[in-house]
Amino acid sequence: MAQPRWTLLINGFDYARASTPPAAVDWQAIWSSTDAIIGCAASWSSVVAWTHRSFFAHGYICLCRGGGDDNGRDGKDREPATETPLPDALRQERVCQAVILEPLHPELVALRTAAGNLWLLDAVRLFAGDDGDCTVRLVSVSPAVSVDCIAATYSRLFAVAATENADSSQRRCRLFSATIDDASRETDQQPSPPSSSSSSSSSSTSPLWTPTWNEADLPHGVSSVAQLSCGSSHALLLSRNPAQVYSMGNGLEGQLGHGRMQSLSDGFALVEALDGLPALSVACGGSHSAVLVDGGILYTFGSNASGQLQPFDPKAAPLDTAIPSAVSFETGEGDGDFVSCSLGCDRTAAATLHHVSVWGGKKQKAGAPPS
């Protein structure tokens, strides 16, 4: 009997083969492994994934390793994807979640493990064969806390952690944030892969970025956090018992869902339009948001500049909205049938039991990914 293989598929812009403007691609297999692929994460120019013993990267991180001109279009042949052994410390703890710290540190990946620890990994140095504290390092968030989830905007890294009392009978949920700062990088442009010489020289001398953590207030009455998701400059928080949705950050395109095009910088506020709807999951795109509620209904709000809020309606005006609206197809399929959702910078992917549909990004596609 043939050994089963796990395959990682992407749908979006292929930075490793980018043209000007980037060319859109349909479902594309970028990694296949005989080990189970435990998880994956994507930024707007890279994809990373991992098994219990291997780490994989695709896109910008590989271009950094390969050198070339600013956009990686010098005509040289490169591998579009790279695989390397997972560092021993991470292999022992089992990685559960990853966040790429792009654009300020596109080479860095924050990793949460099953042990409740937070690690920082320099993927470019890892693939260059470097080791030690300059490549992977355990990060202390606060004494005696266990990290439950992580998320990042373009400029802030968030960590939801819990503190247990002496007899472990009660857990106190806490929210921490750290400003991602790097004055040497431009935040408004796509990062450029450095030359191979500059990359190798900096690998041996530059220390890993060290977060400075500040504790933030959780919304009033929230004692447990089920999920935290971040876009380019906004965040959604899903609480437990009851399951309610809160948002904060940039809301000028309606991505906070508070019914007005306004930002909120002094803490998370309840999305009142969804109050009373038992939310199952939340997701943030660049400037839009989605909430999946019990019953398989998907709500979207925020920027609709690329048609990322509602699928398959070419006549609809691309209007932004701050009011959550249920996603529906003209055929009626999908209404009450959604089981999961994920957002890219300007596109939305949602799955029913039978299909995966992707819309936005100036393109709209439907159907199951290739088998």
mmCIF file of N, CA, C and O in Angstrom, residues 81-114:
data_model
loop_
_atom_site.group_PDB
_atom_site.id
_atom_site.type_symbol
_atom_site.label_atom_id
_atom_site.label_comp_id
_atom_site.label_asym_id
_atom_site.label_seq_id
_atom_site.Cartn_x
_atom_site.Cartn_y
_atom_site.Cartn_z
ATOM 1 N N ALA A 81 10.092 26.855 -2.924
ATOM 2 C CA ALA A 81 9.755 26.413 -1.577
ATOM 3 C C ALA A 81 10.967 25.727 -0.966
ATOM 4 O O ALA A 81 11.822 25.190 -1.657
ATOM 5 N N THR A 82 11.047 25.778 0.363
ATOM 6 C CA THR A 82 12.192 25.234 1.062
ATOM 7 C C THR A 82 11.729 24.480 2.294
ATOM 8 O O THR A 82 10.827 24.924 2.989
ATOM 9 N N GLU A 83 12.374 23.343 2.583
ATOM 10 C CA GLU A 83 12.061 22.534 3.749
ATOM 11 C C GLU A 83 13.340 22.285 4.531
ATOM 12 O O GLU A 83 14.408 22.086 3.949
ATOM 13 N N THR A 84 13.245 22.332 5.857
ATOM 14 C CA THR A 84 14.405 22.122 6.705
ATOM 15 C C THR A 84 13.950 21.478 8.009
ATOM 16 O O THR A 84 12.775 21.602 8.376
ATOM 17 N N PRO A 85 14.828 20.779 8.717
ATOM 18 C CA PRO A 85 14.427 20.189 10.000
ATOM 19 C C PRO A 85 13.990 21.266 10.999
ATOM 20 O O PRO A 85 14.581 22.343 11.069
ATOM 21 N N LEU A 86 12.980 20.956 11.768
ATOM 22 C CA LEU A 86 12.521 21.847 12.824
ATOM 23 C C LEU A 86 13.551 21.833 13.955
ATOM 24 O O LEU A 86 14.079 20.771 14.297
ATOM 25 N N PRO A 87 13.891 22.994 14.526
ATOM 26 C CA PRO A 87 14.846 22.996 15.647
ATOM 27 C C PRO A 87 14.401 22.062 16.768
ATOM 28 O O PRO A 87 13.207 21.898 17.029
ATOM 29 N N ASP A 88 15.369 21.463 17.433
ATOM 30 C CA ASP A 88 15.073 20.452 18.450
ATOM 31 C C ASP A 88 14.140 20.969 19.537
ATOM 32 O O ASP A 88 13.226 20.258 19.979
ATOM 33 N N ALA A 89 14.344 22.195 19.983
ATOM 34 C CA ALA A 89 13.523 22.740 21.065
ATOM 35 C C ALA A 89 12.059 22.815 20.653
ATOM 36 O O ALA A 89 11.158 22.508 21.442
ATOM 37 N N LEU A 90 11.801 23.190 19.405
ATOM 38 C CA LEU A 90 10.430 23.276 18.917
ATOM 39 C C LEU A 90 9.857 21.893 18.653
ATOM 40 O O LEU A 90 8.653 21.663 18.820
ATOM 41 N N ARG A 91 10.699 20.966 18.239
ATOM 42 C CA ARG A 91 10.234 19.603 17.990
ATOM 43 C C ARG A 91 9.747 18.944 19.289
ATOM 44 O O ARG A 91 8.764 18.208 19.296
ATOM 45 N N GLN A 92 10.400 19.258 20.383
ATOM 46 C CA GLN A 92 10.036 18.679 21.665
ATOM 47 C C GLN A 92 8.721 19.261 22.201
ATOM 48 O O GLN A 92 7.967 18.579 22.884
ATOM 49 N N GLU A 93 8.431 20.537 21.872
ATOM 50 C CA GLU A 93 7.261 21.197 22.451
ATOM 51 C C GLU A 93 6.020 21.134 21.573
ATOM 52 O O GLU A 93 4.930 21.438 22.027
ATOM 53 N N ARG A 94 6.145 20.806 20.320
ATOM 54 C CA ARG A 94 5.036 20.694 19.354
ATOM 55 C C ARG A 94 4.416 22.066 19.063
ATOM 56 O O ARG A 94 3.673 22.635 19.875
ATOM 57 N N VAL A 95 4.715 22.584 17.885
ATOM 58 C CA VAL A 95 4.212 23.890 17.458
ATOM 59 C C VAL A 95 2.715 23.801 17.148
ATOM 60 O O VAL A 95 2.269 22.899 16.437
ATOM 61 N N CYS A 96 1.928 24.739 17.696
ATOM 62 C CA CYS A 96 0.477 24.760 17.489
ATOM 63 C C CYS A 96 0.024 25.914 16.602
ATOM 64 O O CYS A 96 -0.995 25.798 15.922
ATOM 65 N N GLN A 97 0.754 27.022 16.603
ATOM 66 C CA GLN A 97 0.300 28.218 15.895
ATOM 67 C C GLN A 97 1.505 29.040 15.480
ATOM 68 O O GLN A 97 2.529 29.061 16.177
ATOM 69 N N ALA A 98 1.397 29.720 14.332
ATOM 70 C CA ALA A 98 2.482 30.560 13.835
ATOM 71 C C ALA A 98 1.916 31.865 13.307
ATOM 72 O O ALA A 98 0.821 31.902 12.744
ATOM 73 N N VAL A 99 2.671 32.947 13.473
ATOM 74 C CA VAL A 99 2.322 34.262 12.939
ATOM 75 C C VAL A 99 3.586 34.877 12.344
ATOM 76 O O VAL A 99 4.614 34.972 13.030
ATOM 77 N N ILE A 100 3.539 35.264 11.067
ATOM 78 C CA ILE A 100 4.664 35.921 10.405
ATOM 79 C C ILE A 100 4.584 37.420 10.685
ATOM 80 O O ILE A 100 3.543 38.042 10.471
ATOM 81 N N LEU A 101 5.680 38.017 11.164
ATOM 82 C CA LEU A 101 5.672 39.412 11.609
ATOM 83 C C LEU A 101 6.003 40.357 10.459
ATOM 84 O O LEU A 101 6.966 41.124 10.500
ATOM 85 N N GLU A 102 5.191 40.314 9.443
ATOM 86 C CA GLU A 102 5.368 41.152 8.257
ATOM 87 C C GLU A 102 4.447 42.368 8.371
ATOM 88 O O GLU A 102 3.338 42.243 8.892
ATOM 89 N N PRO A 103 4.893 43.564 7.933
ATOM 90 C CA PRO A 103 6.054 43.843 7.083
ATOM 91 C C PRO A 103 7.327 44.255 7.816
ATOM 92 O O PRO A 103 8.382 44.326 7.202
ATOM 93 N N LEU A 104 7.272 44.558 9.113
ATOM 94 C CA LEU A 104 8.447 45.092 9.785
ATOM 95 C C LEU A 104 9.531 44.044 9.991
ATOM 96 O O LEU A 104 10.722 44.346 9.956
ATOM 97 N N HIS A 105 9.137 42.800 10.246
ATOM 98 C CA HIS A 105 10.102 41.706 10.408
ATOM 99 C C HIS A 105 9.621 40.518 9.586
ATOM 100 O O HIS A 105 9.221 39.481 10.138
ATOM 101 N N PRO A 106 9.634 40.604 8.255
ATOM 102 C CA PRO A 106 9.081 39.511 7.439
ATOM 103 C C PRO A 106 9.860 38.217 7.529
ATOM 104 O O PRO A 106 9.372 37.173 7.091
ATOM 105 N N GLU A 107 11.051 38.263 8.112
ATOM 106 C CA GLU A 107 11.835 37.035 8.285
ATOM 107 C C GLU A 107 11.512 36.320 9.591
ATOM 108 O O GLU A 107 11.906 35.170 9.772
ATOM 109 N N LEU A 108 10.790 36.992 10.497
ATOM 110 C CA LEU A 108 10.525 36.431 11.812
ATOM 111 C C LEU A 108 9.158 35.764 11.876
ATOM 112 O O LEU A 108 8.171 36.282 11.355
ATOM 113 N N VAL A 109 9.109 34.622 12.554
ATOM 114 C CA VAL A 109 7.864 33.894 12.776
ATOM 115 C C VAL A 109 7.703 33.693 14.278
ATOM 116 O O VAL A 109 8.605 33.149 14.937
ATOM 117 N N ALA A 110 6.575 34.166 14.826
ATOM 118 C CA ALA A 110 6.244 33.901 16.226
ATOM 119 C C ALA A 110 5.525 32.565 16.292
ATOM 120 O O ALA A 110 4.582 32.320 15.533
ATOM 121 N N LEU A 111 5.951 31.703 17.196
ATOM 122 C CA LEU A 111 5.430 30.341 17.283
ATOM 123 C C LEU A 111 4.910 30.078 18.695
ATOM 124 O O LEU A 111 5.616 30.322 19.680
ATOM 125 N N ARG A 112 3.683 29.553 18.778
ATOM 126 C CA ARG A 112 3.124 29.129 20.065
ATOM 127 C C ARG A 112 3.145 27.605 20.112
ATOM 128 O O ARG A 112 2.779 26.938 19.139
ATOM 129 N N THR A 113 3.572 27.050 21.236
ATOM 130 C CA THR A 113 3.681 25.603 21.360
ATOM 131 C C THR A 113 2.615 25.051 22.306
ATOM 132 O O THR A 113 1.970 25.790 23.047
ATOM 133 N N ALA A 114 2.467 23.729 22.268
ATOM 134 C CA ALA A 114 1.486 23.063 23.127
ATOM 135 C C ALA A 114 1.836 23.224 24.599
ATOM 136 O O ALA A 114 0.961 23.100 25.467
#
